[in-house]
Amino acid sequence: MKVYRQTSLGLEGLQQFDEPNPPSPAGRQVLMRVRASSLNFRDLLSLKNGIPAQYIVNAGRFPLCDGAGEVVAVGRGVTRVKPGEHVAAIFHWDWIAGPIPYSLNTYGRGTKGNDGMLAELALVDESELVLLPEHLSFEEGATLPCAGVTAWYALHGDTPLVPGEDVLVEGTGGVSVFALQFAKISGARVIATTTSPAKMETLRALGADVVIDASRGPGWYKEVLAATHGRGVDVTVEVGGPANWDDAVAATRENGRISMVGALGGRDKAMSFEFMIRGLHLHPTRVGSRLHFEQMNRAMEYHGMRPVIDRIFDFDEVPAAFEYFEHGKQAGKVVIRHG
C-alpha cells in the first residue's frame, strides 16, 4: 500500500512510501480502505513547524486525523460494522460518550498517540468508527472527524443551541463553515464575518443572514450590535485568536456563550474585567466524542446537509495540498482523494 510518513519536521519531511499491507484484522479490529482524507490547521502545525508541542508527529508516523473509507475485513469479535460499509474514524479514539475522560489522549489521531489516515489502508478498533451518512461521498465524509465534530460540539456540546438564537461565526475555514451550516439547520440566525470582501457572497450563499466585512480591522463588533438591536449574539464561535478577541467579547450579549476553538492564546484578555462583569461563559472547545459524531451525522442525514469542499487533491499531490492550505484562501475543506 502507499503511505505518507513524517520523517522530519517541515513539509520536506513528508515522504511517500510503498509498504506491505497491514495484517488481517483480529478480535475487534477492522481493516479500512481509506478513500479520502482532509486537512486541518492542527495538521499544518504538526507538519510544518511542530507548534504547539503537543501536536508534533512522532517520527515515522502517518499524519492526518481525518479519514473516510470502506470496511474491507473485520475480526471475529466485531459487531458494530461489516464489510462494505462506509465509515470514518473518530478523532479521540478513547472518548466514546459522556464526560471527557480523565485519561483522554488530547493529541488526537495522527500525532503522538497513533497513526493517522494518510495511507491507503488503516487497521483500527471497531469502537473508533462511525457510519457515514448515506448521502455523503467519501470526500465529504473525510471532512467530518475534526472540523465537523468540533463545530458541532461548539454549538451543542455543553449548552445546546436553541432555535431562534443568534450565532456569530468568523471566516470561511472548516470549523467556521460547519458552524454556520449547523447553526442554520438548528434554527439559529447567523452573523458571519470575513476579512476577505470577495468571500462575502460565499457566506451569504451558505446561508448567513448577515455578513460583515472585518477587513478594516478592529471595531466590527459595532455592526454585530446594530444587527442585533444592540443586544449582541447569544453564541460566538471564536476562531480568530487574540486579534479578534475584544471584538468577539463586545459582540456577545450579557451572559452569552463564547466557544473558543483551538490553541489561540489571548487568555489574559479572556479574564478581563469586561469579560467577567458581563457574565460571559467561556467554553474551550475541543473535538467531541463518538456520540457527538453520531448525533451530528443524524442531523446531517435528516437535513440532507453536505460539507463544503473547496478543493480536492490526488494522493500524490499531498505536499501541494498542504502548500495550498497554508495560504488560508480556501472556503471550506481541502481534501485528499486516495483513489
mmCIF file of C-alpha atoms in Angstrom:
data_model
loop_
_atom_site.group_PDB
_atom_site.id
_atom_site.type_symbol
_atom_site.label_atom_id
_atom_site.label_comp_id
_atom_site.label_asym_id
_atom_site.label_seq_id
_atom_site.Cartn_x
_atom_site.Cartn_y
_atom_site.Cartn_z
ATOM 1 C CA MET A 1 0.000 0.000 0.000
ATOM 2 C CA LYS A 2 1.014 3.628 -0.449
ATOM 3 C CA VAL A 3 1.550 5.675 2.708
ATOM 4 C CA TYR A 4 2.977 9.023 3.748
ATOM 5 C CA ARG A 5 5.282 9.161 6.751
ATOM 6 C CA GLN A 6 6.566 12.232 8.547
ATOM 7 C CA THR A 7 10.314 11.589 8.613
ATOM 8 C CA SER A 8 11.260 15.031 9.979
ATOM 9 C CA LEU A 9 9.656 18.388 10.731
ATOM 10 C CA GLY A 10 8.739 20.501 7.725
ATOM 11 C CA LEU A 11 6.852 19.646 4.570
ATOM 12 C CA GLU A 12 10.051 18.291 3.060
ATOM 13 C CA GLY A 13 9.916 15.579 5.719
ATOM 14 C CA LEU A 14 6.558 14.307 4.432
ATOM 15 C CA GLN A 15 7.588 11.344 2.279
ATOM 16 C CA GLN A 16 5.578 8.746 0.344
ATOM 17 C CA PHE A 17 6.468 5.049 0.671
ATOM 18 C CA ASP A 18 5.283 1.698 -0.679
ATOM 19 C CA GLU A 19 4.810 -0.692 2.225
ATOM 20 C CA PRO A 20 3.247 -4.095 2.966
ATOM 21 C CA ASN A 21 -0.455 -4.118 3.738
ATOM 22 C CA PRO A 22 -1.489 -4.321 7.400
ATOM 23 C CA PRO A 23 -2.118 -7.812 8.821
ATOM 24 C CA SER A 24 -5.579 -9.348 8.697
ATOM 25 C CA PRO A 25 -7.822 -7.956 11.438
ATOM 26 C CA ALA A 26 -8.193 -9.987 14.613
ATOM 27 C CA GLY A 27 -10.548 -9.697 17.561
ATOM 28 C CA ARG A 28 -12.298 -6.314 17.396
ATOM 29 C CA GLN A 29 -10.029 -4.922 14.688
ATOM 30 C CA VAL A 30 -11.325 -3.541 11.392
ATOM 31 C CA LEU A 31 -9.353 -3.165 8.167
ATOM 32 C CA MET A 32 -10.458 0.032 6.457
ATOM 33 C CA ARG A 33 -9.607 1.130 2.926
ATOM 34 C CA VAL A 34 -9.118 4.876 3.257
ATOM 35 C CA ARG A 35 -10.749 6.559 0.261
ATOM 36 C CA ALA A 36 -10.221 10.182 1.277
ATOM 37 C CA SER A 37 -8.676 12.345 3.980
ATOM 38 C CA SER A 38 -8.762 16.068 4.706
ATOM 39 C CA LEU A 39 -6.502 18.764 6.127
ATOM 40 C CA ASN A 40 -6.890 20.706 9.359
ATOM 41 C CA PHE A 41 -4.896 23.548 10.864
ATOM 42 C CA ARG A 42 -3.553 21.255 13.590
ATOM 43 C CA ASP A 43 -2.075 19.030 10.851
ATOM 44 C CA LEU A 44 -0.246 22.006 9.391
ATOM 45 C CA LEU A 45 1.079 22.976 12.825
ATOM 46 C CA SER A 46 2.350 19.472 13.355
ATOM 47 C CA LEU A 47 3.995 19.010 9.972
ATOM 48 C CA LYS A 48 5.273 22.476 9.227
ATOM 49 C CA ASN A 49 6.930 23.585 12.420
ATOM 50 C CA GLY A 50 5.787 21.404 15.293
ATOM 51 C CA ILE A 51 4.000 24.180 17.195
ATOM 52 C CA PRO A 52 2.261 23.724 19.607
ATOM 53 C CA ALA A 53 4.398 20.957 21.022
ATOM 54 C CA GLN A 54 1.551 18.560 21.788
ATOM 55 C CA TYR A 55 0.756 18.314 18.067
ATOM 56 C CA ILE A 56 4.191 17.139 16.943
ATOM 57 C CA VAL A 57 4.027 13.961 14.859
ATOM 58 C CA ASN A 58 6.330 11.247 16.136
ATOM 59 C CA ALA A 59 8.987 10.491 13.536
ATOM 60 C CA GLY A 60 7.759 7.851 11.109
ATOM 61 C CA ARG A 61 4.038 8.053 11.829
ATOM 62 C CA PHE A 62 1.269 8.581 9.258
ATOM 63 C CA PRO A 63 -0.131 12.137 9.605
ATOM 64 C CA LEU A 64 -3.730 13.445 9.389
ATOM 65 C CA CYS A 65 -6.620 12.885 11.768
ATOM 66 C CA ASP A 66 -9.408 12.935 9.159
ATOM 67 C CA GLY A 67 -10.203 9.924 7.019
ATOM 68 C CA ALA A 68 -13.171 8.097 5.499
ATOM 69 C CA GLY A 69 -13.437 4.882 3.549
ATOM 70 C CA GLU A 70 -14.973 1.437 3.419
ATOM 71 C CA VAL A 71 -14.665 -1.627 5.613
ATOM 72 C CA VAL A 72 -12.606 -4.313 3.863
ATOM 73 C CA ALA A 73 -12.432 -7.013 6.546
ATOM 74 C CA VAL A 74 -13.269 -7.456 10.223
ATOM 75 C CA GLY A 75 -12.037 -9.566 13.120
ATOM 76 C CA ARG A 76 -14.203 -12.280 14.644
ATOM 77 C CA GLY A 77 -15.253 -10.111 17.574
ATOM 78 C CA VAL A 78 -16.542 -7.172 15.517
ATOM 79 C CA THR A 79 -20.259 -6.391 15.806
ATOM 80 C CA ARG A 80 -20.550 -2.641 15.030
ATOM 81 C CA VAL A 81 -19.615 -2.639 11.327
ATOM 82 C CA LYS A 82 -19.440 -5.086 8.440
ATOM 83 C CA PRO A 83 -17.504 -5.313 5.153
ATOM 84 C CA GLY A 84 -18.643 -2.854 2.512
ATOM 85 C CA GLU A 85 -19.970 -0.224 4.907
ATOM 86 C CA HIS A 86 -18.784 3.369 4.585
ATOM 87 C CA VAL A 87 -17.129 4.674 7.740
ATOM 88 C CA ALA A 88 -14.996 7.428 9.235
ATOM 89 C CA ALA A 89 -12.512 7.177 12.087
ATOM 90 C CA ILE A 90 -13.096 9.327 15.175
ATOM 91 C CA PHE A 91 -10.539 11.911 16.329
ATOM 92 C CA HIS A 92 -10.394 10.877 20.015
ATOM 93 C CA TRP A 93 -10.295 7.098 19.863
ATOM 94 C CA ASP A 94 -10.631 6.955 23.679
ATOM 95 C CA TRP A 95 -13.704 9.222 24.072
ATOM 96 C CA ILE A 96 -16.851 7.313 23.219
ATOM 97 C CA ALA A 97 -19.545 9.195 25.159
ATOM 98 C CA GLY A 98 -20.287 11.023 28.382
ATOM 99 C CA PRO A 99 -17.981 13.481 30.169
ATOM 100 C CA ILE A 100 -14.464 13.976 28.875
ATOM 101 C CA PRO A 101 -12.434 11.084 30.347
ATOM 102 C CA TYR A 102 -9.548 11.981 32.606
ATOM 103 C CA SER A 103 -7.265 9.766 30.518
ATOM 104 C CA LEU A 104 -8.254 11.395 27.202
ATOM 105 C CA ASN A 105 -5.434 11.467 24.653
ATOM 106 C CA THR A 106 -5.759 15.103 23.637
ATOM 107 C CA TYR A 107 -3.219 14.753 20.842
ATOM 108 C CA GLY A 108 -5.710 13.082 18.553
ATOM 109 C CA ARG A 109 -5.220 10.675 15.713
ATOM 110 C CA GLY A 110 -2.057 11.010 13.650
ATOM 111 C CA THR A 111 0.167 12.734 16.214
ATOM 112 C CA LYS A 112 1.923 11.343 19.272
ATOM 113 C CA GLY A 113 -0.859 8.906 20.001
ATOM 114 C CA ASN A 114 -1.138 6.707 16.903
ATOM 115 C CA ASP A 115 -1.012 6.626 13.125
ATOM 116 C CA GLY A 116 -3.231 8.898 11.080
ATOM 117 C CA MET A 117 -5.185 8.445 7.871
ATOM 118 C CA LEU A 118 -2.625 9.334 5.193
ATOM 119 C CA ALA A 119 -2.411 5.765 3.913
ATOM 120 C CA GLU A 120 -4.376 3.509 1.602
ATOM 121 C CA LEU A 121 -5.291 1.089 4.410
ATOM 122 C CA ALA A 122 -5.797 1.507 8.153
ATOM 123 C CA LEU A 123 -6.232 -1.073 10.919
ATOM 124 C CA VAL A 124 -8.405 0.300 13.741
ATOM 125 C CA ASP A 125 -10.563 -0.938 16.605
ATOM 126 C CA GLU A 126 -14.274 -1.131 15.796
ATOM 127 C CA SER A 127 -15.014 1.326 18.621
ATOM 128 C CA GLU A 128 -13.147 4.026 16.670
ATOM 129 C CA LEU A 129 -15.511 4.013 13.682
ATOM 130 C CA VAL A 130 -18.827 5.661 12.839
ATOM 131 C CA LEU A 131 -21.037 5.004 9.838
ATOM 132 C CA LEU A 132 -21.145 7.843 7.321
ATOM 133 C CA PRO A 133 -24.454 9.478 6.381
ATOM 134 C CA GLU A 134 -25.670 7.603 3.322
ATOM 135 C CA HIS A 135 -25.950 10.698 1.128
ATOM 136 C CA LEU A 136 -22.275 11.677 1.505
ATOM 137 C CA SER A 137 -19.328 10.769 -0.715
ATOM 138 C CA PHE A 138 -16.038 9.568 0.767
ATOM 139 C CA GLU A 139 -14.563 13.005 0.095
ATOM 140 C CA GLU A 140 -17.395 14.672 2.002
ATOM 141 C CA GLY A 141 -17.196 12.136 4.812
ATOM 142 C CA ALA A 142 -13.478 12.766 5.225
ATOM 143 C CA THR A 143 -14.163 16.377 6.238
ATOM 144 C CA LEU A 144 -16.142 15.414 9.341
ATOM 145 C CA PRO A 145 -13.953 13.913 12.119
ATOM 146 C CA CYS A 146 -12.098 17.054 13.236
ATOM 147 C CA ALA A 147 -13.661 20.266 11.890
ATOM 148 C CA GLY A 148 -17.197 18.923 11.658
ATOM 149 C CA VAL A 149 -17.341 17.410 15.139
ATOM 150 C CA THR A 150 -15.555 20.447 16.621
ATOM 151 C CA ALA A 151 -18.178 22.794 15.178
ATOM 152 C CA TRP A 152 -20.996 20.542 16.373
ATOM 153 C CA TYR A 153 -19.505 20.399 19.879
ATOM 154 C CA ALA A 154 -19.029 24.183 19.901
ATOM 155 C CA LEU A 155 -22.770 24.635 19.338
ATOM 156 C CA HIS A 156 -24.293 21.578 21.012
ATOM 157 C CA GLY A 157 -21.694 20.052 23.331
ATOM 158 C CA ASP A 158 -22.096 21.839 26.666
ATOM 159 C CA THR A 159 -25.132 24.099 26.259
ATOM 160 C CA PRO A 160 -27.155 23.065 23.190
ATOM 161 C CA LEU A 161 -28.092 25.795 20.741
ATOM 162 C CA VAL A 162 -31.733 26.893 20.908
ATOM 163 C CA PRO A 163 -33.753 27.729 17.762
ATOM 164 C CA GLY A 164 -34.020 31.476 17.319
ATOM 165 C CA GLU A 165 -30.689 32.287 18.935
ATOM 166 C CA ASP A 166 -28.120 34.486 17.183
ATOM 167 C CA VAL A 167 -24.766 32.887 16.349
ATOM 168 C CA LEU A 168 -21.565 34.647 15.289
ATOM 169 C CA VAL A 169 -19.026 32.791 13.126
ATOM 170 C CA GLU A 170 -15.692 34.120 11.899
ATOM 171 C CA GLY A 171 -14.186 33.475 8.481
ATOM 172 C CA THR A 172 -14.509 30.646 5.970
ATOM 173 C CA GLY A 173 -12.271 27.961 7.441
ATOM 174 C CA GLY A 174 -13.507 24.429 8.008
ATOM 175 C CA VAL A 175 -14.837 24.869 11.557
ATOM 176 C CA SER A 176 -16.471 28.222 10.794
ATOM 177 C CA VAL A 177 -18.285 26.959 7.698
ATOM 178 C CA PHE A 178 -19.520 23.864 9.530
ATOM 179 C CA ALA A 179 -20.667 26.059 12.434
ATOM 180 C CA LEU A 180 -22.611 28.258 10.011
ATOM 181 C CA GLN A 181 -24.305 25.220 8.468
ATOM 182 C CA PHE A 182 -25.091 23.542 11.798
ATOM 183 C CA ALA A 183 -26.464 26.775 13.247
ATOM 184 C CA LYS A 184 -28.807 27.181 10.280
ATOM 185 C CA ILE A 185 -30.186 23.632 10.412
ATOM 186 C CA SER A 186 -30.670 24.159 14.168
ATOM 187 C CA GLY A 187 -32.937 27.142 13.537
ATOM 188 C CA ALA A 188 -30.491 29.889 14.513
ATOM 189 C CA ARG A 189 -29.814 33.238 12.875
ATOM 190 C CA VAL A 190 -26.191 33.507 11.719
ATOM 191 C CA ILE A 191 -23.967 36.563 11.536
ATOM 192 C CA ALA A 192 -20.685 35.877 9.730
ATOM 193 C CA THR A 193 -17.524 37.954 9.482
ATOM 194 C CA THR A 194 -14.757 37.768 6.913
ATOM 195 C CA THR A 195 -11.557 39.667 6.254
ATOM 196 C CA SER A 196 -11.916 38.872 2.545
ATOM 197 C CA PRO A 197 -14.589 41.014 0.849
ATOM 198 C CA ALA A 198 -14.554 38.553 -2.054
ATOM 199 C CA LYS A 199 -15.928 35.839 0.255
ATOM 200 C CA MET A 200 -18.913 37.808 1.490
ATOM 201 C CA GLU A 201 -21.160 36.425 -1.237
ATOM 202 C CA THR A 202 -19.897 32.893 -0.495
ATOM 203 C CA LEU A 203 -21.044 33.251 3.111
ATOM 204 C CA ARG A 204 -24.430 34.566 2.005
ATOM 205 C CA ALA A 205 -24.817 31.623 -0.363
ATOM 206 C CA LEU A 206 -24.105 29.252 2.538
ATOM 207 C CA GLY A 207 -26.988 30.769 4.469
ATOM 208 C CA ALA A 208 -25.516 33.558 6.589
ATOM 209 C CA ASP A 209 -28.247 36.061 7.447
ATOM 210 C CA VAL A 210 -25.821 38.949 7.958
ATOM 211 C CA VAL A 211 -22.267 39.189 6.569
ATOM 212 C CA ILE A 212 -19.794 41.723 7.953
ATOM 213 C CA ASP A 213 -16.604 42.915 6.266
ATOM 214 C CA ALA A 214 -13.966 42.700 9.017
ATOM 215 C CA SER A 215 -11.050 43.580 6.738
ATOM 216 C CA ARG A 216 -10.938 47.127 8.069
ATOM 217 C CA GLY A 217 -9.655 45.906 11.415
ATOM 218 C CA PRO A 218 -10.995 46.123 14.985
ATOM 219 C CA GLY A 219 -14.402 47.620 15.624
ATOM 220 C CA TRP A 220 -16.580 45.286 13.569
ATOM 221 C CA TYR A 221 -18.479 44.356 16.736
ATOM 222 C CA LYS A 222 -20.491 47.578 16.237
ATOM 223 C CA GLU A 223 -22.061 46.073 13.116
ATOM 224 C CA VAL A 224 -22.954 42.940 15.084
ATOM 225 C CA LEU A 225 -24.665 45.078 17.720
ATOM 226 C CA ALA A 226 -26.512 47.005 15.017
ATOM 227 C CA ALA A 227 -27.737 43.731 13.508
ATOM 228 C CA THR A 228 -28.993 42.526 16.908
ATOM 229 C CA HIS A 229 -30.637 45.800 18.033
ATOM 230 C CA GLY A 230 -27.799 46.471 20.461
ATOM 231 C CA ARG A 231 -28.148 43.152 22.258
ATOM 232 C CA GLY A 232 -25.293 41.079 20.857
ATOM 233 C CA VAL A 233 -25.270 37.438 19.792
ATOM 234 C CA ASP A 234 -26.132 34.516 22.044
ATOM 235 C CA VAL A 235 -23.222 32.352 20.876
ATOM 236 C CA THR A 236 -19.857 33.260 19.361
ATOM 237 C CA VAL A 237 -17.725 30.554 17.745
ATOM 238 C CA GLU A 238 -14.335 32.176 18.235
ATOM 239 C CA VAL A 239 -11.523 31.093 15.894
ATOM 240 C CA GLY A 240 -9.825 34.434 15.258
ATOM 241 C CA GLY A 241 -7.365 34.496 18.144
ATOM 242 C CA PRO A 242 -6.129 37.442 20.213
ATOM 243 C CA ALA A 243 -6.541 39.968 17.380
ATOM 244 C CA ASN A 244 -10.290 39.253 17.304
ATOM 245 C CA TRP A 245 -10.900 38.721 20.989
ATOM 246 C CA ASP A 246 -12.013 42.208 22.033
ATOM 247 C CA ASP A 247 -14.496 42.392 19.165
ATOM 248 C CA ALA A 248 -15.789 38.888 19.910
ATOM 249 C CA VAL A 249 -16.388 39.771 23.569
ATOM 250 C CA ALA A 250 -18.097 43.061 22.690
ATOM 251 C CA ALA A 251 -20.299 41.320 20.099
ATOM 252 C CA THR A 252 -21.619 38.737 22.590
ATOM 253 C CA ARG A 253 -24.643 39.549 24.752
ATOM 254 C CA GLU A 254 -24.527 39.615 28.542
ATOM 255 C CA ASN A 255 -24.479 36.044 29.888
ATOM 256 C CA GLY A 256 -23.794 34.857 26.338
ATOM 257 C CA ARG A 257 -21.520 31.994 25.360
ATOM 258 C CA ILE A 258 -18.148 32.069 23.612
ATOM 259 C CA SER A 259 -16.926 28.740 22.242
ATOM 260 C CA MET A 260 -13.174 29.135 21.795
ATOM 261 C CA VAL A 261 -11.775 26.786 19.172
ATOM 262 C CA GLY A 262 -8.133 25.766 19.046
ATOM 263 C CA ALA A 263 -4.949 26.859 20.804
ATOM 264 C CA LEU A 264 -5.453 30.533 20.079
ATOM 265 C CA GLY A 265 -3.951 32.199 23.128
ATOM 266 C CA GLY A 266 -5.322 35.514 24.342
ATOM 267 C CA ARG A 267 -6.252 34.012 27.716
ATOM 268 C CA ASP A 268 -5.169 37.181 29.525
ATOM 269 C CA LYS A 269 -7.931 39.016 27.664
ATOM 270 C CA ALA A 270 -10.413 36.224 28.323
ATOM 271 C CA MET A 271 -10.266 37.030 32.042
ATOM 272 C CA SER A 272 -10.534 40.791 31.592
ATOM 273 C CA PHE A 273 -12.828 42.889 33.778
ATOM 274 C CA GLU A 274 -15.298 43.388 30.920
ATOM 275 C CA PHE A 275 -15.477 39.657 30.289
ATOM 276 C CA MET A 276 -16.160 38.912 33.953
ATOM 277 C CA ILE A 277 -18.580 41.750 34.722
ATOM 278 C CA ARG A 278 -20.801 40.890 31.749
ATOM 279 C CA GLY A 279 -21.154 37.299 32.890
ATOM 280 C CA LEU A 280 -19.908 35.725 29.661
ATOM 281 C CA HIS A 281 -19.485 31.956 29.605
ATOM 282 C CA LEU A 282 -16.270 30.693 28.019
ATOM 283 C CA HIS A 283 -16.318 27.181 26.576
ATOM 284 C CA PRO A 284 -12.878 25.963 25.457
ATOM 285 C CA THR A 285 -13.928 23.750 22.567
ATOM 286 C CA ARG A 286 -12.283 20.510 21.548
ATOM 287 C CA VAL A 287 -13.218 17.788 19.099
ATOM 288 C CA GLY A 288 -16.194 15.925 20.532
ATOM 289 C CA SER A 289 -16.805 12.267 21.330
ATOM 290 C CA ARG A 290 -18.018 9.418 19.138
ATOM 291 C CA LEU A 291 -21.532 10.080 20.405
ATOM 292 C CA HIS A 292 -21.286 13.722 19.299
ATOM 293 C CA PHE A 293 -20.105 12.481 15.887
ATOM 294 C CA GLU A 294 -23.103 10.157 15.611
ATOM 295 C CA GLN A 295 -25.531 12.889 16.699
ATOM 296 C CA MET A 296 -24.036 15.225 14.103
ATOM 297 C CA ASN A 297 -24.372 12.573 11.398
ATOM 298 C CA ARG A 298 -28.052 12.052 12.198
ATOM 299 C CA ALA A 299 -28.706 15.781 11.925
ATOM 300 C CA MET A 300 -26.847 15.977 8.611
ATOM 301 C CA GLU A 301 -28.736 12.994 7.234
ATOM 302 C CA TYR A 302 -32.128 14.358 8.324
ATOM 303 C CA HIS A 303 -31.481 17.762 6.742
ATOM 304 C CA GLY A 304 -29.558 16.451 3.722
ATOM 305 C CA MET A 305 -26.680 18.728 4.676
ATOM 306 C CA ARG A 306 -23.442 18.404 2.710
ATOM 307 C CA PRO A 307 -19.993 19.631 3.785
ATOM 308 C CA VAL A 308 -18.381 22.416 1.775
ATOM 309 C CA ILE A 309 -15.270 21.281 -0.104
ATOM 310 C CA ASP A 310 -13.019 23.978 -1.501
ATOM 311 C CA ARG A 311 -10.610 21.771 -3.463
ATOM 312 C CA ILE A 312 -9.679 18.105 -3.908
ATOM 313 C CA PHE A 313 -6.092 16.923 -4.454
ATOM 314 C CA ASP A 314 -4.913 13.462 -5.532
ATOM 315 C CA PHE A 315 -2.887 11.262 -3.170
ATOM 316 C CA ASP A 316 0.351 12.032 -4.997
ATOM 317 C CA GLU A 317 -0.279 15.769 -4.505
ATOM 318 C CA VAL A 318 -0.272 15.880 -0.693
ATOM 319 C CA PRO A 319 2.650 18.348 -0.391
ATOM 320 C CA ALA A 320 0.922 20.679 -2.860
ATOM 321 C CA ALA A 321 -2.305 20.354 -0.869
ATOM 322 C CA PHE A 322 -0.522 21.494 2.289
ATOM 323 C CA GLU A 323 1.050 24.429 0.471
ATOM 324 C CA TYR A 324 -2.375 25.490 -0.813
ATOM 325 C CA PHE A 325 -3.937 25.036 2.619
ATOM 326 C CA GLU A 326 -1.207 27.069 4.306
ATOM 327 C CA HIS A 327 -2.146 30.191 2.333
ATOM 328 C CA GLY A 328 -5.577 30.144 4.013
ATOM 329 C CA LYS A 329 -7.565 31.246 0.968
ATOM 330 C CA GLN A 330 -9.985 28.319 0.982
ATOM 331 C CA ALA A 331 -13.682 28.446 1.785
ATOM 332 C CA GLY A 332 -14.455 25.096 3.371
ATOM 333 C CA LYS A 333 -12.311 21.981 3.410
ATOM 334 C CA VAL A 334 -9.257 20.828 1.464
ATOM 335 C CA VAL A 335 -9.494 17.106 0.703
ATOM 336 C CA ILE A 336 -7.099 14.358 -0.430
ATOM 337 C CA ARG A 337 -8.610 11.693 -2.711
ATOM 338 C CA HIS A 338 -6.836 8.366 -2.120
ATOM 339 C CA GLY A 339 -8.213 6.667 -5.215
#
